Tab-separated table of C-alpha atoms in Angstrom:
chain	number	residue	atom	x	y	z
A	1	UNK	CA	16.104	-8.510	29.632
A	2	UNK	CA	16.806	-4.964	31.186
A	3	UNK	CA	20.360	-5.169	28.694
A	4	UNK	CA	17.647	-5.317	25.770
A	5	UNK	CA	15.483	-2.695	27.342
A	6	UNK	CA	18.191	-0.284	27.587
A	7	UNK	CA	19.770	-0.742	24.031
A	8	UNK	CA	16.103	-0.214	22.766
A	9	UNK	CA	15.894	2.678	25.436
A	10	UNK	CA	19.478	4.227	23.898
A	11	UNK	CA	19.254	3.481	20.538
A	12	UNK	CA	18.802	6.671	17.951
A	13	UNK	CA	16.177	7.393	16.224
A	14	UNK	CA	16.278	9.477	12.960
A	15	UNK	CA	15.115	12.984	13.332
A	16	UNK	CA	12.654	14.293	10.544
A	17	UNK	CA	14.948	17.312	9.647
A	18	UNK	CA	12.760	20.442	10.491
A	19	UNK	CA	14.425	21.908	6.962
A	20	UNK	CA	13.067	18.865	5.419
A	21	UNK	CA	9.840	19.043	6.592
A	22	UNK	CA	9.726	22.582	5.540
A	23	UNK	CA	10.259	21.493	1.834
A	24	UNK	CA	7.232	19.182	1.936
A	25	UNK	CA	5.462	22.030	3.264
A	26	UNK	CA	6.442	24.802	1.181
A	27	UNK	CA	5.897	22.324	-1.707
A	28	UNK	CA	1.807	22.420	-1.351
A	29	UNK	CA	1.622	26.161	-0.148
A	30	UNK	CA	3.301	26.489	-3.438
A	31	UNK	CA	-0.083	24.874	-4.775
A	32	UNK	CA	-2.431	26.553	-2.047
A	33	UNK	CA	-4.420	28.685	-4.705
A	34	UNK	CA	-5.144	25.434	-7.259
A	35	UNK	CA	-6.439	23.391	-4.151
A	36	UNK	CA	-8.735	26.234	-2.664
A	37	UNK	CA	-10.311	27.006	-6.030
A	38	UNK	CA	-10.793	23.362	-6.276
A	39	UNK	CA	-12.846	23.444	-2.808
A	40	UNK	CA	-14.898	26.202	-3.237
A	41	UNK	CA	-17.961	24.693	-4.876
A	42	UNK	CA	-17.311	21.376	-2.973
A	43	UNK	CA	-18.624	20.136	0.830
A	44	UNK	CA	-15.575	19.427	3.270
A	45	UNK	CA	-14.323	17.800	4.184
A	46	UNK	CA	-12.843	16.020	1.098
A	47	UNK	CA	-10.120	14.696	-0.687
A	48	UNK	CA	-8.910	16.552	-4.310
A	49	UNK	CA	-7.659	13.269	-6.546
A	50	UNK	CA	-4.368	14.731	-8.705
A	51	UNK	CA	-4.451	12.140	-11.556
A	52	UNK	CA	-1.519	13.837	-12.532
A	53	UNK	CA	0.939	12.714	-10.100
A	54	UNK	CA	-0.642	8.958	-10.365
A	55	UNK	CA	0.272	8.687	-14.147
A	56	UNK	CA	3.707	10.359	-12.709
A	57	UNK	CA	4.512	7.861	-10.150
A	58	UNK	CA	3.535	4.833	-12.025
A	59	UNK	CA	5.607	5.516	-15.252
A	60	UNK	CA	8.363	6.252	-12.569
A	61	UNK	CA	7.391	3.038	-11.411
A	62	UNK	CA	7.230	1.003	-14.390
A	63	UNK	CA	10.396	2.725	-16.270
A	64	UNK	CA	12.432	1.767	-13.288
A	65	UNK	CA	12.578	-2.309	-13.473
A	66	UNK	CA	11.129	-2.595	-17.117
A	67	UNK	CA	15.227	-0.974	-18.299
A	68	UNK	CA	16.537	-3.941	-16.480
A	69	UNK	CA	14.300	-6.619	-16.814
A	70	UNK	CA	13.830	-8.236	-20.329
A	71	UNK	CA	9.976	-9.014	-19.981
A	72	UNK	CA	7.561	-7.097	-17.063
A	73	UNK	CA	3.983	-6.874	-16.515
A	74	UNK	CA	2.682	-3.977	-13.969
A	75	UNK	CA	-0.579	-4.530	-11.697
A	76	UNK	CA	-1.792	-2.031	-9.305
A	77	UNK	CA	-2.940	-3.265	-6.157
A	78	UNK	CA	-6.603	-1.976	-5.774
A	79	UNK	CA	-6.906	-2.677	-1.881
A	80	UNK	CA	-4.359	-0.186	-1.335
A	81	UNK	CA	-6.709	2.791	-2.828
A	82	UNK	CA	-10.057	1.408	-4.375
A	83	UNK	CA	-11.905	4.629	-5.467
A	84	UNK	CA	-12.894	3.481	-9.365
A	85	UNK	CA	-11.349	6.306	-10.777
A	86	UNK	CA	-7.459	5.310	-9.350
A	87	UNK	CA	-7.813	1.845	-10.876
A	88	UNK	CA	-9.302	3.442	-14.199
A	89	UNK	CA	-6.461	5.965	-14.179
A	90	UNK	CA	-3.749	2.739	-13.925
A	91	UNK	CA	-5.575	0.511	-16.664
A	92	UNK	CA	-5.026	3.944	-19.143
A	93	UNK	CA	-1.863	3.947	-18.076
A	94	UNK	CA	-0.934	0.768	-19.325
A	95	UNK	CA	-1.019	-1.521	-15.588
A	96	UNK	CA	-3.295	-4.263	-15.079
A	97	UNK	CA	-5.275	-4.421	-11.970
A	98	UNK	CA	-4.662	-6.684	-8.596
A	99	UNK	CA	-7.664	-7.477	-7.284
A	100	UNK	CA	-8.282	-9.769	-4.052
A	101	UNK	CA	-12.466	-10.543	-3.303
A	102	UNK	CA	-15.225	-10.882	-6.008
A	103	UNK	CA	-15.877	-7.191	-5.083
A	104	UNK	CA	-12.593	-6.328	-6.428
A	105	UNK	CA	-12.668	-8.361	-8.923
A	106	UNK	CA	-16.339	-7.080	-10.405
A	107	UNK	CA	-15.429	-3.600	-10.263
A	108	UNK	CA	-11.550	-4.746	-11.978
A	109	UNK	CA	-14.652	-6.400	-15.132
A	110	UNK	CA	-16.510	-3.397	-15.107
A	111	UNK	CA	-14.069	-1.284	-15.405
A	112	UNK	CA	-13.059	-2.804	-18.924
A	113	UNK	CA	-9.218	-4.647	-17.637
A	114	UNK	CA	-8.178	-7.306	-20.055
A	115	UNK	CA	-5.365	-7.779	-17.393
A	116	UNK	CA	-6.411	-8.738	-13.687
A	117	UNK	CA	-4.388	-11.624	-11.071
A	118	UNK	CA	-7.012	-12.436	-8.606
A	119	UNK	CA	-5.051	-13.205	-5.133
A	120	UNK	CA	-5.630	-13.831	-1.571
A	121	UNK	CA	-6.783	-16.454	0.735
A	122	UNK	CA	-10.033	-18.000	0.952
A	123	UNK	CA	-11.391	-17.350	-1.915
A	124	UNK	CA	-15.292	-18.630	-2.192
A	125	UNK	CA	-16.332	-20.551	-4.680
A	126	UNK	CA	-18.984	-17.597	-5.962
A	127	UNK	CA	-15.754	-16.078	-6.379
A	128	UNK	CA	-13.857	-18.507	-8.543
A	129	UNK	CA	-16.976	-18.692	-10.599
A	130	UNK	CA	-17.085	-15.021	-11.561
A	131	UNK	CA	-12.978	-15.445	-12.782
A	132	UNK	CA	-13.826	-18.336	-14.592
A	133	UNK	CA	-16.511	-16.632	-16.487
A	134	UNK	CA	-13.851	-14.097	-17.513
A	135	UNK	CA	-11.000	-16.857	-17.586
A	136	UNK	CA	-9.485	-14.685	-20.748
A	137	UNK	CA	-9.056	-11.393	-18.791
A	138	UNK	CA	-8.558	-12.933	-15.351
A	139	UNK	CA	-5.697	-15.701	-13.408
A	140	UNK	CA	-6.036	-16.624	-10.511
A	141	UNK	CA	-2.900	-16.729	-8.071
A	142	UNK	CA	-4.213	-19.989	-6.040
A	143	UNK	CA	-3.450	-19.369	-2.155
A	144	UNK	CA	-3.488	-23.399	-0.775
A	145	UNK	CA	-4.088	-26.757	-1.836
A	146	UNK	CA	-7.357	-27.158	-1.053
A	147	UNK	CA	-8.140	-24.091	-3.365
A	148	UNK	CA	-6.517	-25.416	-6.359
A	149	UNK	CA	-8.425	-29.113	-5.360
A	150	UNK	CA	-11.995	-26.721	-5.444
A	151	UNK	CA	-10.871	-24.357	-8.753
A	152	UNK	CA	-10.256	-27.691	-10.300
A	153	UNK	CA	-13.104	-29.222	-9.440
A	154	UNK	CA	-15.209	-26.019	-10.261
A	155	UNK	CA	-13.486	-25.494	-13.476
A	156	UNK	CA	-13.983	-29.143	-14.772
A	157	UNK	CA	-18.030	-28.884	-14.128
A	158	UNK	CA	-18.153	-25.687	-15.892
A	159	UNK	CA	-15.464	-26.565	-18.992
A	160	UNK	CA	-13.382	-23.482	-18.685
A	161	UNK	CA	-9.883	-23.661	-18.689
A	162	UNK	CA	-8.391	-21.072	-16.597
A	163	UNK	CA	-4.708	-19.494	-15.874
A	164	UNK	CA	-3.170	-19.801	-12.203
A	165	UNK	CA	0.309	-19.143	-10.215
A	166	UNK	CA	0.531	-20.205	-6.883
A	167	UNK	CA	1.230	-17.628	-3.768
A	168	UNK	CA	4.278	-18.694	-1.761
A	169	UNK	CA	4.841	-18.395	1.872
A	170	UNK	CA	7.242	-15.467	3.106
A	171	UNK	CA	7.540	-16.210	6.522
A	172	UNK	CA	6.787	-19.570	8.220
A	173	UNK	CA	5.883	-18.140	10.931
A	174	UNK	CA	3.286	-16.551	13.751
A	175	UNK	CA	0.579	-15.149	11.730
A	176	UNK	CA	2.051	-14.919	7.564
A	177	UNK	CA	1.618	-18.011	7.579
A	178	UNK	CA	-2.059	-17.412	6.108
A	179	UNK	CA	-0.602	-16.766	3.043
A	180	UNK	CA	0.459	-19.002	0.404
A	181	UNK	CA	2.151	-22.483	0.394
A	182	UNK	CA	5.619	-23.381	1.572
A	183	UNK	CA	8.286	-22.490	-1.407
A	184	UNK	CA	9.243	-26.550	-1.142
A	185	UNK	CA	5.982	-27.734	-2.031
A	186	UNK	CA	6.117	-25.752	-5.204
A	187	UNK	CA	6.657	-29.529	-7.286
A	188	UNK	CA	4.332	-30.835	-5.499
A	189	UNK	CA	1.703	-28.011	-6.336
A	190	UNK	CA	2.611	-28.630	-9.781
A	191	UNK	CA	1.694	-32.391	-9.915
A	192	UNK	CA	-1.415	-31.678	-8.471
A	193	UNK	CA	-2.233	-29.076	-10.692
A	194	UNK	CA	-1.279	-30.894	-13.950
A	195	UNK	CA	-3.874	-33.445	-12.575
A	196	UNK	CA	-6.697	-31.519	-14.177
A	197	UNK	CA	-7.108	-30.773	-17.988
A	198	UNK	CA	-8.741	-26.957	-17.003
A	199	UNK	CA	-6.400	-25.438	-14.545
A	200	UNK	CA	-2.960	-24.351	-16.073
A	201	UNK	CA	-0.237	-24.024	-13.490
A	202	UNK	CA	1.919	-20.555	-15.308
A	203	UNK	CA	4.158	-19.239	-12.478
A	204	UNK	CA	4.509	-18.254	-8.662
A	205	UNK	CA	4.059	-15.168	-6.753
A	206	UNK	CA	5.157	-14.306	-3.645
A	207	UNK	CA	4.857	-10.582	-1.432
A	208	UNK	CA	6.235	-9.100	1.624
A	209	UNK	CA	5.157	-5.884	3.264
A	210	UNK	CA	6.171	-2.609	4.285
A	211	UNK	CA	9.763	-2.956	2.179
A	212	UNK	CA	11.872	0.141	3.445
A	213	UNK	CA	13.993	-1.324	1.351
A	214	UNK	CA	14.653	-4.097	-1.204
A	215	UNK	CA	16.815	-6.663	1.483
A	216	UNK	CA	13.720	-8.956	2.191
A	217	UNK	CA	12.604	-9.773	-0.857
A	218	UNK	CA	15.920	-10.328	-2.545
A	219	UNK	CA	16.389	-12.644	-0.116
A	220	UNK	CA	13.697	-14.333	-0.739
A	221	UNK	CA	14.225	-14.482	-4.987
A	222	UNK	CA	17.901	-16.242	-3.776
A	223	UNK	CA	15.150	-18.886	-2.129
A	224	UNK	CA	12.991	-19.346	-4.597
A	225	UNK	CA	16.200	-19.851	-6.961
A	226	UNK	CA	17.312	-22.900	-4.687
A	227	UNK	CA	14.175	-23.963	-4.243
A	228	UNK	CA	13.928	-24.373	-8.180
A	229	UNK	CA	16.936	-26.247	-8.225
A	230	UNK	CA	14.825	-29.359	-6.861
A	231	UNK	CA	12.360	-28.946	-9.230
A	232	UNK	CA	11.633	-31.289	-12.258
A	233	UNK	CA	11.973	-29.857	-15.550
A	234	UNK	CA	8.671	-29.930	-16.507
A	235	UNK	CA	7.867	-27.799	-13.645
A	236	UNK	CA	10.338	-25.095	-14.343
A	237	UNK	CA	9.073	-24.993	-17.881
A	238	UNK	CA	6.195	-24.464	-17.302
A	239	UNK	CA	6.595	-21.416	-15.054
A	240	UNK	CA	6.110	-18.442	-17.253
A	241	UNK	CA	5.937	-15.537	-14.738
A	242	UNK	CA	7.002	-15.290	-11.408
A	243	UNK	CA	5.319	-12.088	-9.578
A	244	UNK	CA	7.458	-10.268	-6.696
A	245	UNK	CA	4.451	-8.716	-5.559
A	246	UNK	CA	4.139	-4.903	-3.787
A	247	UNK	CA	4.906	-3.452	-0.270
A	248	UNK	CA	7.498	-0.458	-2.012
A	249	UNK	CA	7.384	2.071	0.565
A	250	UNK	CA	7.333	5.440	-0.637
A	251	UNK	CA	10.358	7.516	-1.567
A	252	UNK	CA	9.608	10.035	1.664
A	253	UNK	CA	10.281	7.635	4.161
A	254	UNK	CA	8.006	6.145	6.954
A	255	UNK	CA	7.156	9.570	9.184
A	256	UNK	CA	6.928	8.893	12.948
A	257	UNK	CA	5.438	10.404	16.757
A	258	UNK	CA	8.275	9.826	19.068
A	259	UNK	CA	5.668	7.377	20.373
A	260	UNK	CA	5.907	4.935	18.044
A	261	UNK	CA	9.523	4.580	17.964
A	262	UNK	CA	11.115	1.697	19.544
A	263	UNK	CA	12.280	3.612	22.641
A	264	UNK	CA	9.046	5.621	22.566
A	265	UNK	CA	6.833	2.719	22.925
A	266	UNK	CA	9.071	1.366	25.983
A	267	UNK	CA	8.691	4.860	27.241
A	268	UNK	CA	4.843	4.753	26.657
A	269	UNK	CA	4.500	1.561	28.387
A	270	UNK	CA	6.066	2.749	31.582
A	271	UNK	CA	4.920	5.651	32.102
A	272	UNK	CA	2.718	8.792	29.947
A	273	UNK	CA	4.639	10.977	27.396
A	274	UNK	CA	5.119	14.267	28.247
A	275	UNK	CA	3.769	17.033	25.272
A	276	UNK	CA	7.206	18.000	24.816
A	277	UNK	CA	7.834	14.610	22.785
A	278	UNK	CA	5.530	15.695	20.150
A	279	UNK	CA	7.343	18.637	18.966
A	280	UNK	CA	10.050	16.592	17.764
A	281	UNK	CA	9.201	14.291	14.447
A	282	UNK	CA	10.860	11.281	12.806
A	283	UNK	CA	11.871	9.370	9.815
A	284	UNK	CA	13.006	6.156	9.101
A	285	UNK	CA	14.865	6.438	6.004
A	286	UNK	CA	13.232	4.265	2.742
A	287	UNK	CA	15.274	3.567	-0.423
A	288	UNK	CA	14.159	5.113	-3.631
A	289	UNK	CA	12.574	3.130	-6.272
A	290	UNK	CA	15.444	2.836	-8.644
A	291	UNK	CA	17.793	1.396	-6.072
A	292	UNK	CA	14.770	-1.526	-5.659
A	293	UNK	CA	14.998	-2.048	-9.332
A	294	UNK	CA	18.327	-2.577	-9.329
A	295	UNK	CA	18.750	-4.681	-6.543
A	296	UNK	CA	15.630	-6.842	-7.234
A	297	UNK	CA	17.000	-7.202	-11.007
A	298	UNK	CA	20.351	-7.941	-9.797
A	299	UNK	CA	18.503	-10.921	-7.730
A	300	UNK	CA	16.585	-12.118	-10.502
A	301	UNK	CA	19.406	-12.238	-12.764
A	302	UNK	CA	21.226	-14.392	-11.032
A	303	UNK	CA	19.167	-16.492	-8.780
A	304	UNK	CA	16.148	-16.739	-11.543
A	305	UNK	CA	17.250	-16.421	-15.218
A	306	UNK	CA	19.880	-19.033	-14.717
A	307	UNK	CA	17.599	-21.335	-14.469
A	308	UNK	CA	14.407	-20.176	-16.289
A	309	UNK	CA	12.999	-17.720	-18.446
A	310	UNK	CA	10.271	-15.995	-17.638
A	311	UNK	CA	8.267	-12.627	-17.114
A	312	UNK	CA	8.763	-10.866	-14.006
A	313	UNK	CA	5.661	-9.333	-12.691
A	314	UNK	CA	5.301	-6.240	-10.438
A	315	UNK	CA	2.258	-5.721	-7.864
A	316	UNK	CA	2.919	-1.275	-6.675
A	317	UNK	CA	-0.140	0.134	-4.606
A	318	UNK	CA	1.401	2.151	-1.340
A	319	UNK	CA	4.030	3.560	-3.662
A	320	UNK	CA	1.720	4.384	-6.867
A	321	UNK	CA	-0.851	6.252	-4.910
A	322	UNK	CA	0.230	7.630	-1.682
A	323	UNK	CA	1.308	11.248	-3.197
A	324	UNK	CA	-1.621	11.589	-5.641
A	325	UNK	CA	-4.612	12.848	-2.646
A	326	UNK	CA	-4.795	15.305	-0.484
A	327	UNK	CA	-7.078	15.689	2.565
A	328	UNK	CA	-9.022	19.095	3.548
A	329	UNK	CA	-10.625	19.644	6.802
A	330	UNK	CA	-12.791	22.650	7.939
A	331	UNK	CA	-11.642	24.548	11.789
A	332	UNK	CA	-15.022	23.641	13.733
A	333	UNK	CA	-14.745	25.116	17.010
A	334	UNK	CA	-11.505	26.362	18.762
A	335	UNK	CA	-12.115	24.371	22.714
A	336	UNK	CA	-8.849	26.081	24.302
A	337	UNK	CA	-5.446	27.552	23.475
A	338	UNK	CA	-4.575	23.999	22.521
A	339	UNK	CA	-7.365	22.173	21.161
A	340	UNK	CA	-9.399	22.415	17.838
A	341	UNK	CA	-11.945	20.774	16.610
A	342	UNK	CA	-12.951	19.940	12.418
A	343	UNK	CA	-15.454	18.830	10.901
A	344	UNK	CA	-13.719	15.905	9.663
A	345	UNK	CA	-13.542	12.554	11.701
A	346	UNK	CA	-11.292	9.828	11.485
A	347	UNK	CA	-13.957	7.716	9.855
A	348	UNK	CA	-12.452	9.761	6.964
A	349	UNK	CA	-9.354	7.293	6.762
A	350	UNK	CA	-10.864	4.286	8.508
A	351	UNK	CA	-8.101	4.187	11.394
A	352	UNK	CA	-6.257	6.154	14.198
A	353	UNK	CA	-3.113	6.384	11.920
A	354	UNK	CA	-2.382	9.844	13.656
A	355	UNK	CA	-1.965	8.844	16.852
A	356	UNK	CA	1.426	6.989	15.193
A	357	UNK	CA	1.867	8.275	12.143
A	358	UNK	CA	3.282	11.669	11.858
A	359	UNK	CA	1.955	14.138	9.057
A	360	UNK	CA	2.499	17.596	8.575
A	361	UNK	CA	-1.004	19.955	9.179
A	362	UNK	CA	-1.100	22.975	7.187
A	363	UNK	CA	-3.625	25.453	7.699
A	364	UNK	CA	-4.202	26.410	3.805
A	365	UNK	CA	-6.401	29.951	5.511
A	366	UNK	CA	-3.280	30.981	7.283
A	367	UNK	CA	-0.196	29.790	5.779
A	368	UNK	CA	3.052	29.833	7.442
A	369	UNK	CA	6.265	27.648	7.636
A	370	UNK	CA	6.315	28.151	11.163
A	371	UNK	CA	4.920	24.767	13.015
A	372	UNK	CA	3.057	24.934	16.475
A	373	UNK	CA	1.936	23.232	19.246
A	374	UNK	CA	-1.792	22.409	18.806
A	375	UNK	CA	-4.011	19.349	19.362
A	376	UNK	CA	-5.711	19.181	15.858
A	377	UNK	CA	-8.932	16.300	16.730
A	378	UNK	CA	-11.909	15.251	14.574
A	379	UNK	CA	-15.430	15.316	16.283
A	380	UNK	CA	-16.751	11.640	16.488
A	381	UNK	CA	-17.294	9.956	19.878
A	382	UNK	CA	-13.903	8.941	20.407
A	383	UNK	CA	-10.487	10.171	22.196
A	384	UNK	CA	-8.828	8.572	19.332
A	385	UNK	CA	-10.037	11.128	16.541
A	386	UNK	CA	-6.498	12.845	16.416
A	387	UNK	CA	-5.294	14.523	13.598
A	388	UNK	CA	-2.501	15.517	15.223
A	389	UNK	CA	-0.269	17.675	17.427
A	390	UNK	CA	1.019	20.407	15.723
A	391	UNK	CA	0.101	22.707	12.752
A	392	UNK	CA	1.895	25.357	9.909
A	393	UNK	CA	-0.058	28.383	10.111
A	394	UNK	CA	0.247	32.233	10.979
A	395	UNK	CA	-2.921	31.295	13.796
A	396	UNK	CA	-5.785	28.800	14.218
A	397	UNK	CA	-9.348	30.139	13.852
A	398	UNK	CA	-12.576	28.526	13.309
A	399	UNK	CA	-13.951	28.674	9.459
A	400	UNK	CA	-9.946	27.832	8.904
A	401	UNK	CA	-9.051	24.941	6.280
A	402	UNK	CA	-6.690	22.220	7.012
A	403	UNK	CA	-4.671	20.256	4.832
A	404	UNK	CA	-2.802	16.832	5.316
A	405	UNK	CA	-1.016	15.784	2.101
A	406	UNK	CA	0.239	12.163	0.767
A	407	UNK	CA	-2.975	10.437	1.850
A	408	UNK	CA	-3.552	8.025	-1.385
A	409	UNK	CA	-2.812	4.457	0.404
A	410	UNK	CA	-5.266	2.872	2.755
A	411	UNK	CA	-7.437	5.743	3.674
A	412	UNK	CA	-10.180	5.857	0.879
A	413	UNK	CA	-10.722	2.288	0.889
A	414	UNK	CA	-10.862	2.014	4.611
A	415	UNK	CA	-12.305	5.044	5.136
A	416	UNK	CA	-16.232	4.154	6.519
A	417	UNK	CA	-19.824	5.992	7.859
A	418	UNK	CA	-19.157	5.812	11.582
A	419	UNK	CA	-21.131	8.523	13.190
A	420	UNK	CA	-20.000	11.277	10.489
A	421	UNK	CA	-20.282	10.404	6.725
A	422	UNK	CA	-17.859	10.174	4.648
A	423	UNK	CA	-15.370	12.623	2.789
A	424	UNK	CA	-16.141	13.927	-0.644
A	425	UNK	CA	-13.886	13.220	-3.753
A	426	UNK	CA	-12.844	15.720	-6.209
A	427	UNK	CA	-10.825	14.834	-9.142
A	428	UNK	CA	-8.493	17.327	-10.649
């Protein structure tokens, strides 16, 4: 035990290069006029929606596997950022929509998709009736047995005969477990399914999160390839898509307080962090999306197409929307030399991300490369409105507007009315 303590205790962690930091910075300063004309006849705080960089990053996206893959489809995962105009920006573009609750899935209808996988577990049978209705536009990727027994049922009362793929289990273990059936069962999902005249079984879909890079779920493509090996062929033919799901981190890299580092935590747990900690930042390296492409191709090619044909399906949120909002702030009240005060809360992204996740802070009144020590905090009723610890700016004054960039994945859909209300949205 204390052997493992101390290797996590001595173990590096990657420095976010102040240089490279600067770069990010310098990148929206470059950009400070558009944003501030863009705020002026708008309440803060509020996020400005660049549907410009969306359509960027998901033809960078899309290009990427659909040059080495014969057949693709593209869905963007609407949990990840479910503001209607994001999901109407991807169906223009040419993506279908992911959608995972009858919520999702009625805004996905209204919207006008032809193209929507409805996934998750526990879906209700209110659910599976609105997908049925719209069995031409909609499949359903079935999470457990007892689902497909209820969808069959439910779609032999109502006549409809209806698409599905089945989700398989990642990990068989602790808590992903929830998700999906065991990739050996996959036959015996089939037999079941072929049971009923209404439900069509097409294909198999599978997902894994937080992908720094593409190790985990080529991995689990060589599985799926052996597990196919046991499978009748009437089962393989009738697979017609198998879907690799999302969880592409972005290109920047996951961006880190010393505190949530592995030694960090350790540290934390023993005994409290001095400031000092917090002037240092830090990234764990992610790869970029072409190197996923090639390695996930490379997998499918030779675990998949030697054995079937089919259309490899694609399931991008994080990655798709992270760069495309911005989030502006308002200085409310200066406390002390260190502490500020906006008029933004944390209710503005739903979570306490900050207090792990490092961001840069750029004061957009007072611009400046320079970074300093300041405790940047919302103003709800909680010590766990933090911002964060350090700013780029000339000074810090009330009236002052903040900026934190790349904040596109899980902060508009989680975002919620606790004590303050919500953040406006401003599309440019």
């Amino acid at each position: 035990m204390y052997e493992k303590l101390e290797a996590v205790l001595n173990e590096e962690n990657p420095v976010f290069q102040n240089k490279d930091i600067k770069s990010v910075v310098s990148f929206y300063l470059d950009k400070r006029h558009f944003y501030l004309d863009k705020l002026k006849l708008n309440s803060l705080p509020a996020y400005i929606f660049e549907a410009s960089i969306l359509k960027s990053k998901a033809d960078d996206f899309r290009h990427a596997f659909e040059n080495l893959l014969p057949e693709t489809a593209f869905y963007f995962a609407m949990k990840c950022n479910n503001h209607p105009d994001i999901s109407f920006e991807m169906i223009n573009n040419n993506y279908g929509l992911d959608v995972s609750s009858g919520l999702e899935l009625d805004q996905a209808l209204n919207l006008g998709c032809e193209d929507i996988v409805f996934s998750g577990p526990g879906k209700t049978k209110a659910e599976h009736y609105i997908a049925l209705q719209n069995a031409g536009r909609v499949k359903i990727l079935v999470d457990s047995f007892g689902e497909l027994e209820r969808l069959s049922a439910l779609a032999e009362f109502m006549k409809v005969h209806i698409r599905i793929g089945v989700r398989l289990t990642t990990n068989p273990k602790m808590l992903w477990r929830k998700f999906g059936i065991l990739p050996e069962r996959i036959e015996e999902f089939y037999t079941q399914a072929a049971r009923s005249a209404f439900v069509h079984f097409e294909g198999l879909q599978f997902h894994t999160s937080w992908n720094l890079n593409p190790s985990v779920q080529c991995e689990f493509i060589r599985k799926i390839g052996e597990t196919l090996d046991s499978c009748s062929e009437e089962c393989k033919k009738a697979i017609k898509f198998i879907d690799v799901g999302g969880g592409y981190w972005p290109e920047q890299g996951e961006w880190l307080h010393y505190e949530t580092t592995n030694a960090g935590m350790v540290e934390k747990t023993i005994d409290s962090l001095g400031e000092t900690t917090r002037k240092i930042h830090y990234r764990t390296e992610s790869k970029p999306i072409s190197f996923f492409a090639q390695e996930i191709s490379n997998a499918i090619k030779q675990n998949i197409f030697s054995k079937i044909s089919c259309k490899i399906c694609f399931e991008p949120g994080r990655w798709i929307c992270n760069d495309s909002m911005q989030l502006f702030m308002t200085v409310i009240d200066i406390k002390e030399p260190d502490i500020a005060i906006t008029d933004a809360g944390t209710n503005t992204i739903g979570w306490d991300r900050f207090e792990y996740d490092y961001f840069p802070i750029i004061n957009m009144t007072r611009p400046s490369l320079e970074e300093k020590s300041f405790n940047i905090l919302g103003s709800l009723c909680t010590p766990h409105d933090v911002w964060g610890y350090n700013y780029f700016g000339e000074d810090l004054k009330e009236g002052d507007i903040l900026m934190i960039p790349m904040q596109g994945a899980y902060t508009w859909s989680l975002r919620q009315q606790f004590i303050k209300p919500v953040a406006s949205f401003i599309k440019t």
